[in-house]
XYZ file of C-alpha atoms in Angstrom:
640
model
C 72.788 111.234 53.907
C 76.301 110.878 52.480
C 76.873 109.780 48.886
C 80.363 108.938 47.625
C 80.966 108.202 43.962
C 82.757 109.069 40.769
C 80.112 108.796 38.051
C 76.539 109.583 37.079
C 74.964 107.219 39.614
C 76.261 109.331 42.516
C 74.774 112.471 40.973
C 71.419 110.849 40.246
C 71.287 109.295 43.727
C 71.958 112.653 45.399
C 69.207 114.231 43.300
C 66.844 111.402 44.230
C 67.492 111.805 47.961
C 67.129 115.550 47.787
C 64.201 115.892 45.403
C 62.075 112.855 46.319
C 62.844 112.282 49.999
C 63.811 115.832 51.013
C 67.029 114.687 52.686
C 70.147 116.653 53.575
C 72.842 115.223 51.305
C 76.616 115.474 51.361
C 78.083 114.493 48.002
C 81.717 113.336 47.965
C 83.200 113.491 44.462
C 86.723 113.529 42.991
C 88.301 116.999 42.742
C 87.733 118.935 39.527
C 85.537 116.070 38.401
C 83.392 118.231 36.205
C 86.324 119.322 34.035
C 89.008 116.680 34.427
C 87.137 113.459 35.089
C 89.303 110.398 34.384
C 87.953 108.092 31.670
C 86.718 105.377 34.035
C 84.066 103.953 31.757
C 84.285 106.010 28.593
C 83.999 109.462 27.190
C 80.221 109.628 27.666
C 80.524 110.184 31.422
C 80.899 113.909 30.741
C 77.197 114.028 29.916
C 76.270 113.331 33.533
C 78.325 116.334 34.665
C 75.618 118.605 33.263
C 73.085 116.965 35.562
C 75.486 117.431 38.469
C 75.908 121.140 37.700
C 72.161 121.743 37.579
C 71.582 119.783 40.778
C 74.065 121.543 43.054
C 74.276 125.078 41.658
C 71.871 126.508 44.198
C 72.912 124.222 47.044
C 76.632 124.997 46.796
C 75.959 128.707 47.239
C 74.130 128.037 50.498
C 76.508 125.426 51.827
C 79.836 126.999 50.901
C 81.963 127.302 53.970
C 79.681 125.188 56.118
C 81.517 122.888 58.522
C 81.410 119.146 58.193
C 78.682 118.695 60.759
C 76.845 121.943 60.106
C 73.082 122.112 60.026
C 71.597 122.548 56.563
C 67.985 122.895 55.452
C 66.099 119.797 54.390
C 66.748 118.948 50.784
C 70.118 120.707 50.539
C 73.254 119.327 48.933
C 76.787 119.944 50.194
C 79.784 119.013 48.092
C 83.075 117.631 49.412
C 85.863 117.092 46.903
C 88.101 114.107 47.603
C 90.253 111.878 45.434
C 89.123 108.896 47.510
C 86.846 108.196 50.448
C 89.577 108.185 53.096
C 88.953 108.306 56.823
C 89.678 112.040 56.900
C 87.292 112.860 54.073
C 84.546 110.623 55.464
C 84.848 112.427 58.787
C 84.698 115.774 56.979
C 81.532 114.619 55.234
C 79.969 113.938 58.635
C 79.785 110.152 58.540
C 79.883 109.984 62.368
C 76.506 111.763 62.506
C 74.973 110.537 59.255
C 71.992 108.209 58.988
C 73.211 106.437 55.860
C 76.193 106.253 53.536
C 76.107 105.169 49.893
C 79.371 104.077 48.274
C 78.793 103.963 44.542
C 82.285 104.165 43.074
C 82.752 102.240 39.850
C 85.427 100.060 41.490
C 84.398 97.289 43.924
C 87.616 97.435 45.921
C 87.262 101.183 46.531
C 83.735 100.710 47.865
C 84.731 97.840 50.176
C 87.707 99.736 51.603
C 85.573 102.814 52.283
C 82.791 100.685 53.837
C 85.180 99.103 56.327
C 86.458 102.547 57.316
C 82.956 103.985 57.646
C 81.745 101.076 59.775
C 84.620 101.725 62.164
C 83.789 105.434 62.370
C 80.066 104.867 62.951
C 78.873 101.347 63.877
C 75.238 102.469 63.654
C 75.593 103.779 60.110
C 73.343 102.336 57.413
C 75.557 101.282 54.505
C 74.622 100.865 50.848
C 77.353 99.491 48.597
C 77.549 99.217 44.846
C 79.293 95.940 43.992
C 79.389 94.082 40.714
C 80.560 90.796 42.275
C 77.368 89.335 43.742
C 78.988 86.457 45.605
C 81.482 88.777 47.262
C 78.638 91.154 48.085
C 76.862 88.504 50.165
C 79.969 87.935 52.270
C 80.568 91.683 52.667
C 77.002 92.181 53.920
C 77.490 89.522 56.606
C 80.911 90.874 57.582
C 79.814 94.488 57.986
C 76.618 93.576 59.856
C 78.614 91.399 62.214
C 81.070 94.263 62.756
C 78.167 96.568 63.674
C 76.859 94.042 66.197
C 80.261 93.538 67.812
C 80.832 97.301 68.037
C 77.620 97.772 70.029
C 78.429 98.371 73.716
C 77.572 95.567 76.091
C 74.018 95.813 77.358
C 72.815 97.958 74.454
C 70.393 96.662 71.910
C 71.742 95.813 68.509
C 71.366 98.774 66.147
C 68.361 98.102 63.964
C 69.421 100.631 61.339
C 73.046 99.467 61.107
C 72.224 97.358 58.106
C 74.351 96.748 55.043
C 72.779 96.476 51.625
C 74.783 95.505 48.564
C 73.250 96.451 45.236
C 74.396 96.424 41.649
C 73.301 98.957 39.082
C 73.966 96.283 36.462
C 71.540 93.826 38.105
C 68.947 96.560 38.590
C 69.023 97.853 35.019
C 69.587 94.605 33.090
C 66.002 93.235 33.325
C 64.567 96.528 32.084
C 67.003 96.721 29.167
C 66.369 93.107 28.200
C 62.596 93.557 28.445
C 62.721 96.651 26.249
C 64.625 94.739 23.554
C 62.197 91.808 23.399
C 58.553 92.468 22.639
C 56.220 90.886 25.165
C 58.949 90.039 27.672
C 57.698 90.309 31.211
C 59.129 92.682 33.783
C 60.641 90.633 36.596
C 61.665 91.503 40.135
C 63.717 88.766 41.774
C 65.174 88.835 45.278
C 66.399 85.771 47.150
C 63.917 83.415 45.570
C 60.962 85.789 45.441
C 59.800 86.336 41.871
C 57.329 89.084 40.979
C 56.421 89.006 37.309
C 54.568 91.868 35.640
C 53.580 92.031 31.984
C 52.540 94.796 29.620
C 49.179 94.196 27.991
C 47.791 95.907 24.921
C 44.548 97.912 25.140
C 41.419 95.784 25.167
C 39.333 95.583 22.037
C 35.603 96.409 22.168
C 33.770 93.558 23.839
C 36.972 91.822 24.943
C 37.003 90.640 28.555
C 40.067 91.590 30.615
C 42.415 88.625 31.180
C 43.027 87.344 34.651
C 45.770 88.889 36.749
C 46.560 89.715 40.326
C 46.733 93.519 40.357
C 46.878 96.306 37.776
C 50.058 98.181 38.616
C 49.919 100.927 35.982
C 48.078 102.369 33.018
C 50.381 103.183 30.118
C 50.488 106.498 28.284
C 47.956 107.625 25.771
C 49.172 108.930 22.413
C 51.920 110.893 24.187
C 51.558 114.142 22.183
C 54.243 115.862 24.236
C 56.809 113.330 23.122
C 58.025 112.760 26.654
C 57.778 108.961 26.495
C 55.824 108.603 29.686
C 57.705 111.077 31.824
C 56.265 112.630 34.956
C 55.833 115.954 33.181
C 53.509 114.545 30.560
C 50.390 115.285 32.584
C 47.226 113.257 32.137
C 48.611 111.723 28.956
C 51.483 110.059 30.831
C 51.458 106.720 32.658
C 49.304 106.356 35.761
C 50.968 104.283 38.472
C 48.888 102.268 40.952
C 45.453 103.293 39.642
C 42.258 102.554 41.538
C 39.481 100.319 40.242
C 37.528 103.236 38.757
C 40.529 104.465 36.770
C 41.176 100.965 35.423
C 37.530 100.529 34.486
C 37.329 103.893 32.718
C 40.656 103.533 30.916
C 40.192 103.326 27.154
C 42.843 102.723 24.516
C 45.484 102.431 27.201
C 47.763 99.503 27.801
C 48.284 98.158 31.303
C 51.029 96.674 33.446
C 49.622 93.790 35.473
C 51.205 91.785 38.285
C 50.705 88.388 36.740
C 52.587 85.822 38.815
C 54.306 85.349 42.147
C 56.423 82.236 42.468
C 59.753 80.767 43.450
C 62.529 81.300 40.934
C 65.432 78.894 40.847
C 68.876 79.725 39.547
C 69.139 77.000 36.920
C 69.345 77.720 33.227
C 66.494 76.685 30.951
C 67.032 73.545 28.958
C 67.693 75.529 25.825
C 69.858 78.001 27.637
C 73.054 77.390 25.927
C 75.340 74.405 26.263
C 77.301 75.034 29.408
C 80.256 72.917 30.291
C 83.333 71.616 28.557
C 81.694 68.873 26.435
C 79.595 70.397 23.630
C 76.105 69.110 22.904
C 75.682 66.700 19.995
C 73.841 69.360 18.023
C 76.873 71.650 18.165
C 79.431 68.845 17.727
C 78.508 68.222 14.065
C 77.084 70.572 11.478
C 73.558 70.086 10.200
C 74.797 69.109 6.730
C 77.049 66.415 8.178
C 74.258 65.066 10.377
C 71.993 64.757 7.337
C 74.768 62.996 5.402
C 75.268 60.451 8.176
C 71.515 59.906 8.415
C 71.332 59.333 4.654
C 74.079 56.697 4.694
C 72.453 54.900 7.631
C 69.200 54.876 5.669
C 70.963 53.426 2.609
C 72.512 50.647 4.694
C 69.135 49.790 6.194
C 67.539 49.709 2.731
C 70.300 47.440 1.377
C 69.908 45.081 4.337
C 66.159 44.835 3.770
C 66.688 44.228 0.061
C 69.237 41.486 0.764
C 66.798 39.819 3.153
C 64.125 39.771 0.458
C 66.492 38.491 -2.281
C 68.255 35.738 -0.320
C 65.628 34.889 2.299
C 68.252 35.098 5.063
C 67.575 36.263 8.607
C 67.518 40.101 8.855
C 70.467 40.144 11.283
C 72.529 37.945 8.983
C 71.553 40.102 5.986
C 72.614 43.228 7.857
C 75.941 41.604 8.744
C 76.597 40.671 5.116
C 75.670 44.202 3.980
C 78.192 45.716 6.402
C 80.885 43.337 5.143
C 80.134 44.443 1.596
C 80.100 48.060 2.744
C 83.622 47.832 4.132
C 84.825 45.667 1.181
C 85.850 42.704 3.355
C 83.362 40.142 2.032
C 83.968 37.531 -0.676
C 82.900 38.574 -4.201
C 79.480 37.220 -5.180
C 80.774 35.584 -8.379
C 78.362 32.650 -8.597
C 75.430 34.340 -6.841
C 72.194 35.528 -8.436
C 72.295 38.802 -10.352
C 70.263 40.632 -7.695
C 72.788 39.638 -5.028
C 75.684 40.898 -7.177
C 73.932 44.241 -7.783
C 73.324 44.681 -4.040
C 76.984 43.953 -3.334
C 78.061 46.616 -5.840
C 75.653 49.137 -4.314
C 76.992 48.330 -0.841
C 80.557 48.930 -2.048
C 79.543 52.259 -3.610
C 77.893 53.294 -0.326
C 81.114 52.358 1.463
C 83.072 54.685 -0.822
C 80.665 57.512 0.042
C 80.991 56.724 3.746
C 84.746 57.338 3.878
C 84.704 61.123 3.226
C 81.728 61.535 5.557
C 83.563 59.777 8.399
C 86.682 61.861 7.739
C 84.624 65.075 7.823
C 82.990 63.968 11.082
C 86.376 63.390 12.713
C 87.705 66.750 11.550
C 84.572 68.608 12.679
C 84.614 66.929 16.090
C 88.270 67.830 16.601
C 87.614 71.385 15.536
C 84.601 71.695 17.817
C 86.530 70.497 20.864
C 89.438 72.734 19.943
C 87.208 75.796 19.776
C 84.957 74.889 22.723
C 86.768 77.522 24.793
C 86.956 80.004 21.908
C 84.433 82.567 20.772
C 81.809 81.406 18.326
C 80.967 83.180 15.101
C 77.386 83.943 14.046
C 76.100 80.904 12.135
C 74.862 81.150 8.591
C 71.168 81.795 8.176
C 70.801 83.265 11.682
C 67.770 85.522 12.103
C 65.329 86.826 14.698
C 68.105 87.339 17.238
C 69.113 90.284 19.430
C 72.329 92.123 18.575
C 73.969 93.181 21.860
C 76.636 95.893 21.651
C 79.038 95.960 24.589
C 80.078 93.309 27.087
C 80.985 95.423 30.086
C 79.235 95.270 33.444
C 75.803 96.117 32.100
C 76.208 94.152 28.880
C 77.248 90.997 30.721
C 74.197 91.105 32.967
C 71.918 91.795 29.990
C 73.454 88.866 28.101
C 72.830 86.528 31.026
C 69.264 87.759 31.319
C 68.550 87.248 27.612
C 69.929 83.707 27.693
C 67.840 82.919 30.769
C 64.861 83.873 28.613
C 66.231 81.536 25.911
C 66.578 84.382 23.398
C 69.264 84.037 20.664
C 71.942 86.708 20.967
C 74.922 87.892 18.920
C 77.360 90.118 20.817
C 79.640 92.815 19.433
C 82.633 93.914 21.516
C 85.646 96.052 20.629
C 87.838 95.095 23.602
C 89.298 91.556 23.347
C 89.836 91.635 27.132
C 86.287 92.643 28.078
C 84.940 90.972 31.198
C 81.838 89.691 29.425
C 83.723 87.581 26.888
C 84.171 84.798 29.449
C 80.409 84.737 30.009
C 79.753 84.692 26.269
C 82.220 81.820 25.874
C 80.590 79.874 28.702
C 77.108 80.376 27.269
C 78.404 79.642 23.740
C 77.032 82.908 22.401
C 78.394 84.145 19.041
C 80.654 87.195 19.356
C 81.954 89.616 16.730
C 85.152 91.374 17.839
C 85.351 94.850 16.359
C 84.398 98.502 16.683
C 80.710 98.944 15.968
C 81.452 102.285 14.316
C 83.557 100.539 11.652
C 81.945 99.399 8.442
C 81.077 95.718 8.239
C 80.967 94.951 11.979
C 77.206 95.184 12.386
C 76.759 93.342 9.095
C 78.849 90.487 10.502
C 76.422 90.355 13.440
C 73.534 89.873 10.948
C 71.846 93.080 12.103
C 69.771 93.173 8.906
C 68.056 89.918 9.979
C 67.914 90.617 13.704
C 64.872 91.219 15.892
C 66.364 94.084 17.918
C 69.530 96.071 18.559
C 70.523 96.659 22.177
C 73.393 99.181 22.494
C 74.877 99.148 26.009
C 78.489 100.232 25.479
C 80.052 102.743 27.883
C 79.976 105.580 25.331
C 76.741 107.377 24.532
C 78.019 108.532 21.146
C 78.951 104.971 20.165
C 75.497 103.694 21.113
C 73.831 106.502 19.190
C 76.027 106.051 16.107
C 75.382 102.303 16.047
C 71.629 102.867 16.377
C 71.571 105.374 13.534
C 73.606 103.115 11.257
C 71.418 100.101 12.067
C 68.326 102.151 11.269
C 69.841 103.075 7.887
C 70.256 99.357 7.169
C 66.811 98.410 8.472
C 64.430 101.298 9.218
C 61.903 99.181 11.165
C 64.462 97.654 13.547
C 63.621 97.696 17.264
C 66.352 99.776 18.965
C 67.162 100.112 22.680
C 69.943 102.466 23.789
C 71.653 102.679 27.138
C 72.467 106.324 27.855
C 73.926 107.827 31.028
C 72.142 111.163 31.213
C 68.367 110.883 31.415
C 67.774 114.229 29.690
C 69.992 113.120 26.826
C 68.125 109.805 26.704
C 64.804 111.649 26.383
C 66.156 113.904 23.622
C 67.514 110.925 21.689
C 64.203 109.102 22.006
C 62.222 112.036 20.663
C 64.551 112.505 17.693
C 64.649 108.835 16.703
C 60.909 108.475 17.063
C 60.314 111.551 14.904
C 62.704 110.253 12.240
C 61.319 106.685 12.293
C 57.702 106.887 13.534
C 56.879 103.319 12.506
C 59.804 101.738 14.364
C 60.141 100.927 18.057
C 62.705 103.069 19.876
C 63.572 103.043 23.559
C 66.314 104.973 25.325
C 67.166 104.041 28.888
C 69.403 105.713 31.459
C 71.048 103.160 33.748
C 71.401 105.697 36.546
C 67.697 106.576 36.257
C 66.764 102.887 36.565
C 69.171 102.117 39.425
C 68.997 105.248 41.613
C 65.522 104.570 43.135
C 66.647 101.192 44.485
C 69.806 102.704 46.013
C 67.853 105.598 47.509
C 65.249 103.262 48.975
C 67.944 101.132 50.604
C 69.440 104.271 52.182
C 66.084 105.022 53.769
C 66.396 101.817 55.792
C 63.835 99.732 53.948
C 64.604 96.656 51.943
C 63.813 97.458 48.336
C 63.075 94.154 46.622
C 63.366 95.653 43.180
C 62.028 98.151 40.689
C 60.352 97.938 37.313
C 60.296 100.745 34.727
C 56.947 101.938 33.471
C 57.939 103.924 30.409
C 60.104 106.697 31.919
C 58.817 106.257 35.474
C 59.773 103.704 38.112
C 57.643 101.523 40.393
C 59.278 100.154 43.548
C 58.581 96.964 45.513
C 59.455 97.104 49.219
C 58.994 94.941 52.327
C 58.361 96.711 55.642
C 56.723 96.335 59.029
C 53.300 97.883 59.601
C 54.268 99.135 63.072
C 55.118 102.821 63.084
C 53.219 103.643 59.895
C 49.871 105.308 60.712
C 48.893 105.087 57.034
C 48.834 101.278 57.388
C 48.339 100.353 61.047
C 44.759 99.433 62.075
C 43.516 100.089 58.546
C 41.964 97.649 56.139
C 43.861 96.725 52.999
C 41.354 98.707 50.960
C 41.625 101.807 53.162
C 45.440 101.592 53.224
C 45.554 101.703 49.422
C 46.629 105.173 48.282
C 46.102 105.460 44.499
C 49.172 106.832 42.765
C 51.328 106.349 45.869
C 51.344 102.840 47.376
C 49.394 99.598 47.492
C 49.721 96.577 49.786
C 50.367 93.414 47.782
C 51.079 90.685 50.328
C 51.015 89.864 54.011
C 53.503 87.807 56.019
C 51.693 85.468 58.428
C 54.879 83.948 59.772
C 55.312 84.534 63.545
C 57.640 87.531 64.172
C 60.333 85.403 65.812
C 60.460 83.066 62.795
C 60.508 85.627 60.025
C 63.291 85.969 57.553
C 64.961 89.247 56.779
C 63.589 89.120 53.230
C 60.509 87.381 51.847
C 61.212 84.121 50.039
C 58.393 82.443 48.187
C 58.681 78.677 48.574
C 55.337 77.985 46.924
C 53.826 79.096 43.693
C 50.950 81.532 43.712
C 48.473 78.766 42.957
C 49.807 76.644 45.811
C 49.598 79.597 48.184
C 45.956 80.176 47.343
C 45.162 76.493 47.770
C 46.947 76.235 51.125
C 45.621 77.018 54.550
C 47.497 80.333 54.739
C 48.604 79.669 58.317
C 52.121 80.929 57.615
C 54.190 82.434 54.829
C 53.246 85.157 52.390
C 49.652 85.583 51.279
C 49.289 87.356 47.924
C 45.507 87.443 47.582
C 44.492 89.660 50.487
C 40.832 90.520 51.032
C 40.052 94.231 50.971
C 38.568 94.024 54.458
C 41.602 92.559 56.222
C 42.793 94.889 59.011
C 46.545 95.386 59.139
C 48.002 94.938 62.634
C 51.196 96.467 63.964
C 52.887 93.055 64.154
C 52.235 92.424 60.436
C 54.843 92.681 57.713
C 53.799 93.514 54.171
C 55.133 93.775 50.649
C 53.891 96.828 48.823
C 54.279 98.542 45.480
C 54.982 102.254 45.682
C 56.034 105.181 43.606
C 59.180 107.003 44.644
C 57.268 109.914 46.125
C 54.725 107.555 47.628
C 57.450 105.661 49.465
C 58.887 108.948 50.696
C 55.440 109.962 51.957
C 54.937 106.599 53.639
C 58.260 106.923 55.426
C 57.334 110.410 56.642
C 60.066 112.187 54.708
C 57.873 114.451 52.583
C 55.786 115.512 55.565
C 58.971 116.399 57.408
C 60.078 118.525 54.470
C 56.771 120.362 54.320
C 56.987 121.031 58.050
C 60.363 122.711 57.495
C 62.300 120.251 59.668
C-alpha cells in the first residue's frame, strides 16, 4: 500500500493500514515535514507530527536503505520524502507493484495530477483520492476507471481491482460533528441514495419495553471511570460494538445505538431549510414589527368599513370603497352627513396618516432586503437555541450544510473574509459574524450565551480550544464540540474539559480519526458505504460479494454473525448481471417489507437464510472485523 499526503490524514491512514490490516505501507511525505511543514491549513498541523514520529520510529530503522521494491515484513512502514508525487517518486515508492495508492494531499489538483500519473504507471492499481469537489470527483472516477479499462491488453479480462474511489474527509466527518453538536440527532450514512439511519437511545427504565428498531449496533459505555470516552483501551466499561442478543438483553444502565431506518434519501432541502434563491421569502422581506403594523392598519380599515355599513346601511363593497377614499383623503367632506358618518370619516383620515410612514418603511425595508440578499446576514435580535459554528473551511462548510439539512438554526463565525464557506452561508442565508473568535466580543455577537451548542471546527487546535474555554466561562453548561487533528490531543482535551465542567456535555473529535477508516477500507478493494462514530470507536458499513469469504459462504445469517466483528444487514436479490456497483434503496424500509422481495435489497433477513456465493450483502463491521473478514489479520498472524 502506498499513501501520499501532506497532513495528519496521511499519517493516520498509514497507521490504520499497518495496525488494523497488517499491510506493508510506503508513506510519501514532503521533505523535512516534521520540522518545516508549510502552513497548509494552520499552525495546529504540527500536532499530527507527533503521531507520525511514534508510528514510524521502529519501521524506519528496519526499512532504511531498502530499495523501492524491496520486500518488507507485514505491517511495516517505509518513508519516502518527496516535495510532490511526481512520476519518479511514485516509481520509487513502488507504485508499479502496489495493490493500492491513496492520494490524500490537501489540494484537489495535486491529487488529480498524481492519480493520472499513477494510472499510467500501473493500470491495475486501486486508487483512492481525497477530493473536496464532489461533482468533479464523480467525473474523475469515471475517467480513471475508463483509462484502466482501455489500458488492459486485448483479450485480457478487465482488472477487477483497478477501481477508483473518491472520498472526502469533510463529507465523512461532517455528519459525526453535526450529530455531536445536536442532542438526539441521528447518525446517518448516505451513499448514492442509500440512507442508513442510526440513533442513540438512553438506557431503559425499569419495566420499560425496548422500542422497535432493526438491529442494535452498539452498547454505549458505562460510567467510563478511566476517562477514555469510549476508547478501545477502556476495557469492559467501553462501548461494545455489534453485540449479540444475550449481551443486549443483559445490558443494564447502558445506552444503545440502533439501526432505525433504511430508506431513499433525496437531495432536496427541507421546506424550512433556508430561503435559497435570489428572491427572498416574504418572511425575510419585511421585519416582524412592520408585518404587525401592516396587519393592524388592514384591521382598522376593515373595522371602519363595517362601521360605515352599519351607520349608512350601504352595501359592504360600497362602504369599503368610501372608507378607502376617506383613507387616502380624496373623498368629499361629509359636511351635511350624520355625526356618526363624520366621525368615521375623521377616523379614516387619521388611519391614512398612520399608513404613510408604514408604507414608506415597507419600501425602504424591501429595498434594503433585496440589496443585501447577496450579502452576509447578521444574527437577528432575540435569537436563541441555535448552534454557533466556528470556521467555514472545508469541514465547516460541510457541517453547515448538514445542520441546515436538519433544519437547525446556525450562526457562523469566520475570521477570513475570503473563506470558501461564506458563499454557502450566503446562499443558505445563515447569519455570519466576521472576526477572530479569540478577540473579545466576537462570540458575544454570535449570541453564544443563548446558544444550544458551540461547534469549533477551525483549522487551528489552539483556536478551537481557546474558543471553547471562553464560551464555557460565559456559560458553564454549554454543549461544546471541538474538532482536533491529533486523536491523543483530542482525548486529553476531553478529559480536562469534562473534569473541569462535569455537568456539561463535551465532545472532542479528530477528523483524521473519523475519516481514516473509510479511506483504509476503500484501499482494501471494498466499497465502504460510510462510517458512524460510537464514542471514540468507529463502525463501518460495507457492501461485498459473499463469494470468496468462507466466513459467509454457505452459512446462515445467524451463523455468519460474529459478535464484535461483523454482522450481515441486508441481501441483494437482484440478478448478478443487473446489479449496480453500489446499493441504492428505491423503496422505504416499510415498502421493502411489504413487497414480494423478488429483487432489490432485503433488510429484514431471517436468521436461517443460507448465504450463497452469488449473493451480495451489506454488513456492519468493526475495523479489525473487516480486516479479519478480508483475510488480512490471518495473513499477518501467519507471518506472510
